[in-house]
Short mmCIF file of C-alpha atoms and ligand atoms in Angstrom, two decimals:
data_model
loop_
_atom_site.label_atom_id
_atom_site.label_comp_id
_atom_site.label_asym_id
_atom_site.label_seq_id
_atom_site.Cartn_x
_atom_site.Cartn_y
_atom_site.Cartn_z
CA MET A 21 20.07 -4.97 19.67
CA ALA A 22 20.26 -7.43 16.86
CA VAL A 23 19.96 -6.85 13.22
CA VAL A 24 18.87 -9.98 10.73
CA VAL A 25 18.72 -9.34 7.14
CA PRO A 26 17.08 -12.50 5.14
CA MET A 27 17.96 -13.25 1.77
CA SER A 28 14.29 -15.24 1.35
CA LEU A 29 10.82 -14.86 2.74
CA ARG A 30 11.27 -18.08 4.34
CA GLU A 31 14.30 -16.62 6.69
CA ALA A 32 12.17 -13.60 7.06
CA VAL A 33 9.06 -15.64 8.23
CA ASP A 34 11.37 -17.68 10.21
CA ALA A 35 13.34 -14.50 12.15
CA LEU A 36 9.80 -13.09 13.24
CA ALA A 37 8.78 -16.42 14.53
CA ALA A 38 11.57 -16.87 16.62
CA ASN A 39 11.31 -12.94 17.35
CA PRO A 40 7.62 -11.84 17.35
CA GLY A 41 8.09 -8.06 18.82
CA ALA A 42 10.93 -7.57 15.80
CA LEU A 43 10.58 -4.44 13.86
CA VAL A 44 10.38 -4.99 10.14
CA LEU A 45 12.71 -2.79 8.17
CA ALA A 46 11.84 -1.76 4.85
CA GLY A 47 13.00 1.32 2.77
CA GLY A 48 13.35 2.86 6.46
CA THR A 49 11.90 6.07 5.25
CA ASP A 50 8.91 5.83 8.10
CA ALA A 51 11.20 3.57 10.42
CA MET A 52 14.07 5.32 10.99
CA VAL A 53 12.57 8.06 11.46
CA GLU A 54 11.29 6.97 14.36
CA ILE A 55 14.65 5.06 15.41
CA ASN A 56 16.94 8.25 14.82
CA ASP A 57 13.89 10.39 16.88
CA GLY A 58 13.88 7.38 19.81
CA HIS A 59 17.85 7.76 19.52
CA ARG A 60 17.83 11.06 20.09
CA ARG A 61 15.45 11.62 22.81
CA VAL A 62 15.84 8.60 24.70
CA GLY A 63 19.12 6.68 24.18
CA HIS A 64 19.46 3.34 23.24
CA ALA A 65 16.05 2.43 25.29
CA GLY A 66 13.29 3.79 22.72
CA SER A 67 14.91 1.04 19.99
CA PRO A 68 13.32 -2.14 19.02
CA GLU A 69 15.65 -4.98 20.46
CA VAL A 70 15.41 -6.81 16.84
CA VAL A 71 15.00 -5.58 13.79
CA VAL A 72 14.31 -7.55 10.47
CA ALA A 73 15.88 -5.79 7.32
CA VAL A 74 13.65 -7.14 4.63
CA ASP A 75 14.75 -4.90 1.49
CA ARG A 76 16.98 -7.65 0.17
CA VAL A 77 14.33 -10.36 0.08
CA ALA A 78 13.65 -11.12 -3.52
CA GLU A 79 9.88 -12.45 -3.00
CA LEU A 80 9.10 -9.00 -1.61
CA ARG A 81 10.99 -7.00 -4.16
CA SER A 82 9.42 -8.65 -7.46
CA TRP A 83 5.72 -8.47 -9.02
CA THR A 84 3.93 -10.89 -11.09
CA LEU A 85 0.48 -10.63 -13.57
CA ASP A 86 -1.64 -13.39 -13.36
CA PRO A 87 -1.72 -15.92 -16.71
CA GLY A 88 -4.90 -14.38 -17.88
CA GLY A 89 -3.06 -10.92 -17.40
CA SER A 90 -6.40 -9.75 -15.44
CA ARG A 91 -4.43 -9.06 -11.72
CA LEU A 92 -1.12 -7.87 -10.76
CA THR A 93 0.24 -8.95 -8.12
CA ILE A 94 3.43 -6.45 -6.63
CA GLY A 95 5.54 -7.41 -3.97
CA ALA A 96 5.38 -5.50 -0.73
CA GLY A 97 8.99 -4.35 -1.25
CA VAL A 98 8.62 -2.86 -4.84
CA THR A 99 9.76 0.62 -4.36
CA TYR A 100 7.71 3.85 -5.53
CA THR A 101 10.65 4.59 -7.92
CA GLU A 102 9.79 1.23 -9.59
CA LEU A 103 6.10 1.53 -9.86
CA MET A 104 6.99 4.76 -11.92
CA GLU A 105 8.73 2.53 -14.05
CA GLU A 106 7.09 0.55 -17.21
CA PRO A 107 5.48 -1.59 -17.15
CA LEU A 108 4.10 -1.29 -14.04
CA ALA A 109 3.28 2.68 -14.59
CA SER A 110 1.21 1.51 -17.51
CA PHE A 111 -0.48 -1.67 -15.84
CA VAL A 112 -1.79 0.70 -12.66
CA PRO A 113 -1.35 4.41 -13.79
CA ALA A 114 -2.97 6.00 -10.60
CA LEU A 115 -0.20 4.04 -8.38
CA ALA A 116 2.39 5.47 -10.69
CA GLU A 117 0.62 9.17 -10.18
CA ALA A 118 0.80 8.54 -6.46
CA SER A 119 4.15 7.36 -6.13
CA ARG A 120 5.51 10.48 -7.99
CA THR A 121 3.60 12.46 -5.39
CA VAL A 122 5.64 10.87 -2.64
CA GLY A 123 8.48 12.35 -1.07
CA SER A 124 11.63 13.06 -3.17
CA PRO A 125 13.79 11.06 -5.49
CA GLN A 126 15.82 9.71 -2.36
CA ILE A 127 12.47 8.58 -0.61
CA ARG A 128 11.16 7.39 -3.64
CA ASN A 129 13.87 4.80 -3.91
CA ALA A 130 13.89 3.61 -0.80
CA GLY A 131 10.24 3.76 0.56
CA THR A 132 7.84 0.67 -0.68
CA LEU A 133 4.34 0.25 -0.70
CA GLY A 134 4.49 -2.45 1.72
CA GLY A 135 5.95 0.24 4.12
CA ASN A 136 2.75 2.32 3.12
CA LEU A 137 0.76 -0.07 4.50
CA GLY A 138 2.70 -0.86 7.55
CA THR A 139 2.54 2.97 8.71
CA CYS A 140 -1.56 2.69 7.66
CA SER A 141 -0.88 6.79 7.75
CA PRO A 142 -4.51 8.19 6.73
CA ALA A 143 -2.09 10.22 4.34
CA GLY A 144 0.04 7.65 3.13
CA ASP A 145 -0.44 8.04 -1.12
CA GLY A 146 0.11 4.61 -1.98
CA LEU A 147 -3.70 3.41 -0.16
CA PRO A 148 -6.00 5.78 -1.55
CA VAL A 149 -5.22 3.26 -4.67
CA LEU A 150 -5.16 0.15 -3.14
CA SER A 151 -8.55 1.23 -1.75
CA ALA A 152 -10.13 2.26 -5.37
CA LEU A 153 -8.50 -0.92 -6.56
CA ASP A 154 -10.24 -2.95 -3.59
CA ALA A 155 -6.55 -4.27 -3.58
CA GLU A 156 -5.82 -7.82 -1.57
CA VAL A 157 -3.31 -7.87 0.87
CA HIS A 158 -1.00 -10.79 1.46
CA LEU A 159 0.23 -11.63 5.00
CA ALA A 160 2.73 -14.54 5.90
CA GLY A 161 3.54 -15.35 9.55
CA ALA A 162 4.81 -18.34 11.32
CA THR A 163 1.13 -20.34 11.40
CA GLY A 164 0.70 -19.48 7.52
CA THR A 165 -0.63 -17.21 4.91
CA ARG A 166 -3.57 -15.16 4.63
CA THR A 167 -5.20 -12.64 2.24
CA VAL A 168 -7.18 -9.64 3.70
CA SER A 169 -8.87 -6.94 1.69
CA VAL A 170 -7.11 -3.59 1.75
CA HIS A 171 -10.40 -2.29 3.80
CA ASP A 172 -9.83 -4.53 6.50
CA PHE A 173 -6.50 -4.21 6.47
CA MET A 174 -6.59 -0.43 7.59
CA VAL A 175 -8.13 -0.15 10.93
CA GLY A 176 -7.13 3.22 12.17
CA VAL A 177 -4.67 6.13 12.14
CA LYS A 178 -1.53 3.62 11.96
CA GLN A 179 -3.47 0.80 13.14
CA THR A 180 -3.44 -2.31 11.08
CA VAL A 181 -4.87 -5.99 11.13
CA LEU A 182 -1.21 -7.10 11.32
CA ALA A 183 -0.42 -9.42 13.90
CA PRO A 184 3.32 -9.55 15.93
CA GLY A 185 5.71 -11.88 13.95
CA GLU A 186 3.57 -11.18 10.75
CA ILE A 187 4.61 -9.85 7.24
CA ILE A 188 3.41 -8.19 4.29
CA THR A 189 4.57 -9.85 1.44
CA ALA A 190 2.17 -8.30 -1.82
CA VAL A 191 -0.89 -6.70 -2.44
CA THR A 192 -2.58 -8.30 -5.84
CA VAL A 193 -4.86 -5.51 -8.13
CA PRO A 194 -7.07 -5.95 -11.03
CA LEU A 195 -6.00 -4.37 -14.24
CA LEU A 196 -9.00 -2.27 -15.01
CA ASP A 197 -10.09 -0.81 -18.00
CA GLY A 198 -10.54 2.62 -18.27
CA TRP A 199 -9.11 5.64 -16.99
CA GLN A 200 -7.61 6.21 -13.25
CA GLY A 201 -5.56 8.87 -11.72
CA TYR A 202 -4.61 10.12 -8.55
CA SER A 203 -4.87 13.86 -6.83
CA LYS A 204 -3.38 15.56 -4.34
CA VAL A 205 -3.39 18.77 -2.30
CA GLY A 206 -0.53 20.03 -0.06
CA VAL A 207 1.00 23.35 1.22
CA ARG A 208 3.71 22.99 -1.54
CA ASN A 209 3.89 20.86 -4.75
CA ALA A 210 6.77 18.70 -3.80
CA MET A 211 7.93 16.82 -0.76
CA VAL A 212 4.84 17.04 0.69
CA ILE A 213 2.42 15.17 2.47
CA ALA A 214 -1.32 15.21 1.71
CA THR A 215 -3.58 17.74 3.23
CA ALA A 216 -6.19 15.82 1.11
CA SER A 217 -6.21 13.64 -1.87
CA ALA A 218 -8.49 11.36 -4.20
CA CYS A 219 -7.91 8.47 -6.42
CA LEU A 220 -10.41 7.68 -9.16
CA ALA A 221 -10.61 4.29 -10.96
CA VAL A 222 -12.77 3.47 -13.80
CA ASP A 223 -13.92 0.44 -15.52
CA GLN A 224 -15.19 0.54 -18.55
CA PRO A 225 -16.32 -3.11 -19.23
CA THR A 226 -18.46 -3.10 -15.88
CA ARG A 227 -19.30 0.79 -16.26
CA SER A 228 -18.08 1.44 -12.62
CA VAL A 229 -16.30 4.34 -10.87
CA ARG A 230 -14.19 4.24 -8.06
CA ILE A 231 -13.42 6.87 -5.96
CA ALA A 232 -11.06 6.37 -2.50
CA LEU A 233 -10.12 9.58 -0.59
CA GLY A 234 -7.02 10.18 1.66
CA SER A 235 -6.32 12.30 4.52
CA VAL A 236 -9.63 13.05 5.11
CA ALA A 237 -10.66 10.45 7.64
CA PRO A 238 -8.87 7.77 10.00
CA THR A 239 -8.28 5.63 7.30
CA ILE A 240 -9.04 5.71 3.36
CA VAL A 241 -12.67 6.20 2.79
CA ARG A 242 -14.57 5.42 -0.31
CA ALA A 243 -17.19 7.49 -1.22
CA PRO A 244 -19.98 4.88 -2.40
CA GLU A 245 -22.69 7.63 -3.04
CA ALA A 246 -20.81 9.33 -5.38
CA GLU A 247 -19.61 6.31 -7.07
CA SER A 248 -22.90 5.16 -7.79
CA PHE A 249 -24.31 8.50 -9.05
CA ALA A 250 -21.17 8.64 -11.53
CA ALA A 251 -22.14 5.47 -12.67
CA GLY A 252 -25.72 6.64 -13.58
CA HIS A 253 -25.14 9.95 -15.07
CA VAL A 254 -21.77 9.79 -17.29
CA ASP A 255 -22.71 9.31 -20.65
CA TRP A 256 -20.86 6.27 -21.31
CA GLY A 257 -21.28 5.69 -25.01
CA ALA A 258 -19.34 9.15 -25.49
CA GLY A 259 -16.93 8.72 -22.41
CA HIS A 260 -18.34 12.68 -21.48
CA VAL A 261 -19.36 13.96 -18.39
CA ASP A 262 -21.60 17.21 -18.20
CA PRO A 263 -20.43 20.04 -15.32
CA ALA A 264 -23.73 19.91 -13.31
CA THR A 265 -23.18 15.39 -12.95
CA ALA A 266 -19.35 16.52 -12.27
CA GLY A 267 -20.62 18.96 -9.46
CA GLU A 268 -22.94 17.05 -8.04
CA PHE A 269 -19.99 14.16 -7.89
CA GLY A 270 -17.91 16.69 -6.01
CA ARG A 271 -20.46 17.28 -3.69
CA LEU A 272 -21.34 13.81 -3.01
CA ALA A 273 -17.65 12.99 -2.75
CA ALA A 274 -17.08 15.86 0.04
CA ALA A 275 -19.99 14.33 2.00
CA ALA A 276 -18.17 11.06 1.71
CA ALA A 277 -15.50 12.78 3.69
CA ARG A 278 -14.87 13.05 7.91
CA PRO A 279 -12.00 15.40 8.07
CA ILE A 280 -10.51 17.05 11.11
CA ASP A 281 -8.98 20.31 12.05
CA ASP A 282 -5.28 20.11 12.76
CA HIS A 283 -2.19 21.68 12.27
CA ARG A 284 -1.98 20.94 8.75
CA SER A 285 -5.47 22.18 7.84
CA SER A 286 -8.83 22.62 8.39
CA ALA A 287 -11.62 20.40 8.08
CA ALA A 288 -13.71 22.63 6.16
CA TYR A 289 -10.85 23.07 3.56
CA ARG A 290 -10.08 19.12 2.96
CA ARG A 291 -14.13 19.00 2.23
CA HIS A 292 -13.58 21.95 0.13
CA ALA A 293 -10.26 20.45 -1.44
CA ILE A 294 -12.14 16.87 -2.35
CA ASP A 295 -15.19 18.73 -3.74
CA VAL A 296 -12.69 20.47 -6.33
CA MET A 297 -10.34 17.23 -6.82
CA ALA A 298 -13.63 14.85 -7.00
CA ARG A 299 -14.87 17.15 -9.66
CA ARG A 300 -11.58 17.36 -11.76
CA LEU A 301 -10.98 13.63 -11.55
CA LEU A 302 -14.27 13.26 -12.96
CA GLU A 303 -14.03 15.42 -16.14
CA ARG A 304 -10.52 14.32 -16.78
CA ALA A 305 -11.55 10.37 -16.94
CA PHE A 306 -14.94 11.41 -18.96
CA ARG A 307 -13.37 14.25 -21.51
CA GLY A 308 -15.33 13.03 -24.26
CA ALA A 309 -13.62 12.35 -27.66
CA ASP A 310 -12.01 15.78 -27.45
CA PRO A 311 -8.46 14.76 -28.09
CA THR A 312 -6.89 17.36 -25.74
CA MET B 20 24.76 -10.23 13.87
CA ASN B 21 27.51 -9.01 16.30
CA GLU B 22 27.97 -5.65 17.09
CA HIS B 23 31.12 -5.76 14.30
CA TYR B 24 30.73 -5.37 10.74
CA VAL B 25 31.89 -4.87 8.15
CA LEU B 26 30.84 -2.00 4.79
CA HIS B 27 31.49 -1.56 1.52
CA VAL B 28 32.18 2.13 0.94
CA ASN B 29 33.98 3.65 -2.24
CA GLY B 30 35.21 0.83 -3.48
CA ARG B 31 36.79 -0.32 0.08
CA ASP B 32 36.15 -2.63 2.94
CA HIS B 33 36.05 -0.77 6.24
CA GLU B 34 35.51 -2.13 9.14
CA VAL B 35 32.81 -0.67 11.84
CA THR B 36 33.87 -1.96 14.93
CA ASP B 37 32.00 0.25 17.65
CA ALA B 38 28.98 1.04 16.64
CA TRP B 39 25.85 0.81 18.57
CA LEU B 40 23.42 -1.63 15.57
CA GLY B 41 21.05 1.10 15.67
CA GLU B 42 22.69 3.65 13.95
CA SER B 43 22.19 5.13 10.68
CA LEU B 44 24.64 4.73 7.84
CA LEU B 45 24.97 8.41 8.21
CA ASP B 46 26.25 8.30 11.58
CA VAL B 47 28.75 5.21 11.07
CA LEU B 48 29.90 7.21 7.98
CA ARG B 49 30.97 10.18 9.66
CA GLU B 50 31.26 8.96 13.12
CA ARG B 51 32.92 5.54 12.56
CA LEU B 52 34.75 6.03 9.36
CA GLY B 53 35.64 9.75 9.39
CA LEU B 54 34.01 9.89 5.88
CA LEU B 55 32.58 13.47 6.38
CA ALA B 56 31.20 14.81 3.31
CA ALA B 57 27.49 13.47 4.02
CA LYS B 58 26.16 15.77 6.28
CA GLY B 59 23.42 15.68 9.06
CA ALA B 60 21.29 18.16 9.57
CA CYS B 61 17.40 17.25 9.93
CA GLU B 62 17.74 13.24 10.19
CA GLN B 63 14.71 12.41 8.79
CA GLY B 64 14.95 12.61 4.93
CA GLU B 65 14.02 16.00 4.18
CA CYS B 66 16.98 17.83 3.51
CA GLY B 67 18.94 15.52 1.32
CA SER B 68 21.99 16.93 2.59
CA CYS B 69 23.61 13.17 3.83
CA SER B 70 22.59 11.67 0.54
CA VAL B 71 24.68 9.04 -0.86
CA LEU B 72 24.23 6.16 -3.48
CA VAL B 73 23.36 2.57 -2.37
CA ASP B 74 23.56 -0.40 -4.88
CA GLY B 75 23.46 2.99 -7.20
CA ASP B 76 20.41 4.06 -5.98
CA LEU B 77 19.97 7.82 -4.59
CA VAL B 78 19.08 7.23 -0.76
CA CYS B 79 19.24 9.61 2.21
CA SER B 80 21.97 7.86 4.47
CA CYS B 81 20.29 9.37 7.70
CA LEU B 82 17.64 6.46 6.84
CA VAL B 83 19.58 3.63 5.85
CA LEU B 84 20.28 0.99 9.09
CA GLY B 85 24.19 1.02 8.91
CA ALA B 86 24.36 -2.48 9.99
CA ALA B 87 21.50 -3.60 7.36
CA ALA B 88 23.35 -1.90 4.49
CA VAL B 89 26.56 -5.14 4.79
CA GLY B 90 27.53 -6.73 1.49
CA ARG B 91 25.44 -3.13 -0.42
CA ALA B 92 27.87 -0.76 -2.30
CA ILE B 93 28.02 2.42 -0.95
CA THR B 94 29.37 5.74 -2.69
CA THR B 95 29.74 8.86 -1.16
CA VAL B 96 31.33 11.81 -2.37
CA GLU B 97 35.00 11.34 -1.52
CA GLY B 98 34.22 7.98 -3.51
CA LEU B 99 33.50 10.15 -6.67
CA THR B 100 36.91 10.69 -7.99
CA GLU B 101 40.81 10.46 -7.08
CA ARG B 102 41.31 12.87 -3.96
CA GLY B 103 42.64 16.14 -5.21
CA THR B 104 40.59 15.91 -8.51
CA LEU B 105 36.71 17.17 -9.42
CA THR B 106 34.17 15.92 -11.06
CA ASP B 107 32.49 17.92 -14.19
CA VAL B 108 29.58 18.51 -11.70
CA GLN B 109 31.32 19.49 -8.54
CA ARG B 110 33.23 22.18 -11.32
CA ALA B 111 30.44 23.60 -12.80
CA TYR B 112 28.72 24.01 -9.11
CA LEU B 113 31.95 26.15 -8.18
CA GLU B 114 31.84 27.75 -11.84
CA ALA B 115 28.11 28.87 -11.73
CA GLY B 116 28.28 30.09 -8.30
CA ALA B 117 26.02 27.25 -6.88
CA VAL B 118 28.23 26.50 -3.54
CA GLN B 119 28.03 29.55 -0.84
CA CYS B 120 28.34 27.86 2.31
CA GLY B 121 28.40 24.19 1.27
CA PHE B 122 26.65 22.69 3.90
CA CYS B 123 24.20 21.06 1.11
CA THR B 124 26.66 20.74 -1.39
CA PRO B 125 27.81 16.90 -1.19
CA GLY B 126 24.53 16.02 -1.38
CA LEU B 127 23.19 18.19 -4.31
CA ILE B 128 26.60 16.73 -5.71
CA MET B 129 25.70 13.48 -5.49
CA ALA B 130 21.74 13.76 -6.52
CA THR B 131 22.67 16.16 -9.82
CA HIS B 132 25.58 13.21 -10.79
CA ASP B 133 22.10 10.95 -10.29
CA LEU B 134 19.86 12.98 -12.22
CA LEU B 135 22.00 13.44 -14.83
CA ASP B 136 22.95 9.62 -15.56
CA ARG B 137 18.83 9.25 -15.58
CA VAL B 138 18.16 12.55 -17.67
CA PRO B 139 20.78 13.62 -19.65
CA GLU B 140 19.40 16.94 -20.68
CA PRO B 141 16.75 18.33 -17.57
CA THR B 142 13.96 20.75 -18.35
CA GLU B 143 14.42 23.23 -15.43
CA MET B 144 10.93 21.64 -14.05
CA GLU B 145 12.52 18.21 -13.85
CA ILE B 146 15.38 19.60 -12.04
CA ARG B 147 13.46 21.48 -9.94
CA GLU B 148 11.58 17.97 -9.27
CA GLU B 149 13.95 15.95 -9.06
CA LEU B 150 16.12 18.63 -6.74
CA ALA B 151 13.22 18.83 -4.40
CA GLY B 152 14.36 16.22 -1.98
CA ASN B 153 17.64 18.50 -1.42
CA VAL B 154 17.33 21.81 0.71
CA CYS B 155 19.68 24.75 0.32
CA ARG B 156 19.26 27.44 2.14
CA CYS B 157 21.60 29.56 0.77
CA THR B 158 21.59 30.14 -2.90
CA GLY B 159 17.55 30.15 -3.66
CA TYR B 160 18.55 27.44 -6.59
CA GLY B 161 18.77 29.43 -9.15
CA ARG B 162 22.50 28.99 -9.36
CA ILE B 163 22.40 25.51 -8.31
CA ILE B 164 20.06 24.94 -11.69
CA ASP B 165 22.51 27.03 -13.89
CA ALA B 166 25.24 24.73 -12.59
CA VAL B 167 23.29 21.47 -13.83
CA GLN B 168 22.15 23.12 -16.80
CA GLN B 169 25.98 23.60 -17.47
CA VAL B 170 26.86 20.12 -16.94
CA ALA B 171 23.95 18.83 -19.84
CA VAL B 172 25.32 21.48 -22.23
CA ALA B 173 29.08 20.70 -21.65
CA ARG B 174 28.39 17.00 -21.74
CA ARG B 175 26.00 17.08 -25.28
CA THR B 176 28.93 19.29 -26.86
CA GLY B 177 32.04 17.20 -25.32
CA ALA B 178 32.93 20.58 -23.81
CA GLY B 179 34.22 19.22 -20.80
CA PRO B 180 35.63 16.35 -19.70
CA ALA B 181 32.61 13.46 -18.43
C1 LIG C 411 11.03 13.06 3.86
C2 LIG C 411 9.97 11.80 3.82
C3 LIG C 411 8.82 12.50 3.19
C4 LIG C 411 7.61 11.47 2.85
N1 LIG C 411 6.69 11.66 1.66
C5 LIG C 411 5.81 10.96 1.60
C6 LIG C 411 4.55 10.96 0.96
O1 LIG C 411 4.73 12.14 0.48
N2 LIG C 411 3.75 10.35 1.04
C7 LIG C 411 3.62 9.35 1.75
O2 LIG C 411 2.96 8.51 1.79
N3 LIG C 411 4.54 8.64 2.50
C8 LIG C 411 5.56 9.56 2.64
N4 LIG C 411 6.55 9.59 3.29
C9 LIG C 411 6.44 8.20 4.39
C10 LIG C 411 7.72 6.79 3.70
O3 LIG C 411 8.06 7.25 2.77
C11 LIG C 411 6.53 6.10 3.22
O4 LIG C 411 4.98 5.85 4.14
C12 LIG C 411 6.97 4.86 2.85
O5 LIG C 411 5.98 4.07 2.18
C13 LIG C 411 7.36 4.17 3.83
O6 LIG C 411 7.67 2.84 3.33
P1 LIG C 411 9.23 2.24 3.53
O7 LIG C 411 9.55 0.83 2.93
O8 LIG C 411 10.12 3.33 3.81
O9 LIG C 411 9.00 1.65 5.35
P2 LIG C 411 9.40 1.41 6.61
O10 LIG C 411 9.65 2.75 7.05
O11 LIG C 411 10.40 0.21 6.73
O12 LIG C 411 8.54 0.98 7.83
C14 LIG C 411 7.32 1.86 7.64
C15 LIG C 411 6.58 0.62 8.54
O13 LIG C 411 6.00 -0.63 7.75
C16 LIG C 411 6.10 -1.98 8.59
N5 LIG C 411 6.65 -2.44 7.45
C17 LIG C 411 7.52 -2.46 6.05
N6 LIG C 411 7.31 -3.44 5.68
C18 LIG C 411 6.75 -4.30 6.03
C19 LIG C 411 6.33 -5.74 5.70
N7 LIG C 411 7.10 -6.41 4.02
N8 LIG C 411 5.59 -6.05 6.13
C20 LIG C 411 5.23 -5.90 7.71
N9 LIG C 411 5.77 -4.60 8.11
C21 LIG C 411 6.17 -3.81 7.08
C22 LIG C 411 7.34 -1.47 9.52
O14 LIG C 411 7.72 -2.24 10.44
C23 LIG C 411 6.90 -0.15 9.93
O15 LIG C 411 6.15 0.02 10.91
C24 LIG C 411 8.00 10.43 3.43
C25 LIG C 411 9.17 9.89 4.64
C26 LIG C 411 9.78 10.76 4.59
C27 LIG C 411 11.15 10.90 5.31
#
């Protein structure tokens, strides 16, 4: 086994070009669990031959706002703790909310957005936010760079379009003008993987409502019918939604879910949870002039 | 990188010579360097008993690749004070009865120092949320929360040495 610790993106890409089968290690909060587990069960045989530890690649650890201030590019190595801090928390409030639900301080100090994408679990808490925001994912490899929509990046449960030797460098999200938030249900309040989750993001100028659902399909799914229903039925002028509209929005969002029964929950409960979370998120987004 | 590397732990360089490169920092600390404060239980980041600081950040050492921590400043409970003395947090844990079997205590001491450095006067809810990554099977957490609050009060009123 060999461990490479590149300090720049160039070095990281070169190391991966030389070892396309290498494991990219960021915060290690998913990958080290596998390494520890493989070691326990199969000795060193289950381990990667080369590890490229990218946690000191400066380009991956930073973020930039475009000159117009409308798009934010977040390095793949930015941690959940950093996403919860200002100014990032104000730029993308839903991402800060989602980050706060991830694991514990220990996990949030190490775990990164790029690692959440790399793992591509349907329960990854960063992913519904990226989906609701139509994020772009930037990739780099020996043959150059490419940018893919997050919707195309996620292929299936723990499956992505990442090619061998390719690295996620960053994601770009728009800074929307409107309320956004994240909601998650699990078996307890902390240190828990989502049974079901949802991110709602509103853009006032374009009068659009986006909702993305986690843990209820092989990858994150959007609920387009719920989105267009909400856009057409909320009171944009007063910033208000009536209970019947919110209720129908919840039902339409739940109808977009394709959940399964598994050891964590039943499909029926997951669908119900989406119904309730979607309704409450819309009510929080459109609570009118009432200052409470 | 060959199978020989140097880790900077508690202000000193330590040579790691006989480690498999896939070993977690936790295993390197315990098995190679003989630093036994950080404990291994779940080895999947759930229990927090292996918590240490890496470049000032509280992390689970079981989820850090030892060989990738070269050049980082690593702090374990052994490095918090001079040998034979206790920090205010350690004393408060003893005084509040927050230590029973003691297995989780080193991780909780690290997490409590980290919490109080960031949030000097946490509410009970904040303490519960911030310490959610440290599992204790004995105390039921009540006395742990008491201990954290005692340190916060003592530091504010200057009642105890910092
Ligand atoms: C106790 C515990 C609790 C957790 N709780 C949650 C939770 O509540 N919600 C949640 O969503 N997740 C949770 N996780 C999972 C994990 O923390 C997240 O998925 C995290 O985002 C992974 O990031 P990382 O930097 O640690 O990735 P790593 O473990 O370093 O890598 C994960 C995968 O992504 C790949 N990868 C990482 N970075 C890149 C890159 N730049 N380019 C290409 N591939 C890359 C790796 O090769 C690997 O396959 C938890 C994990 C633990 C141990």
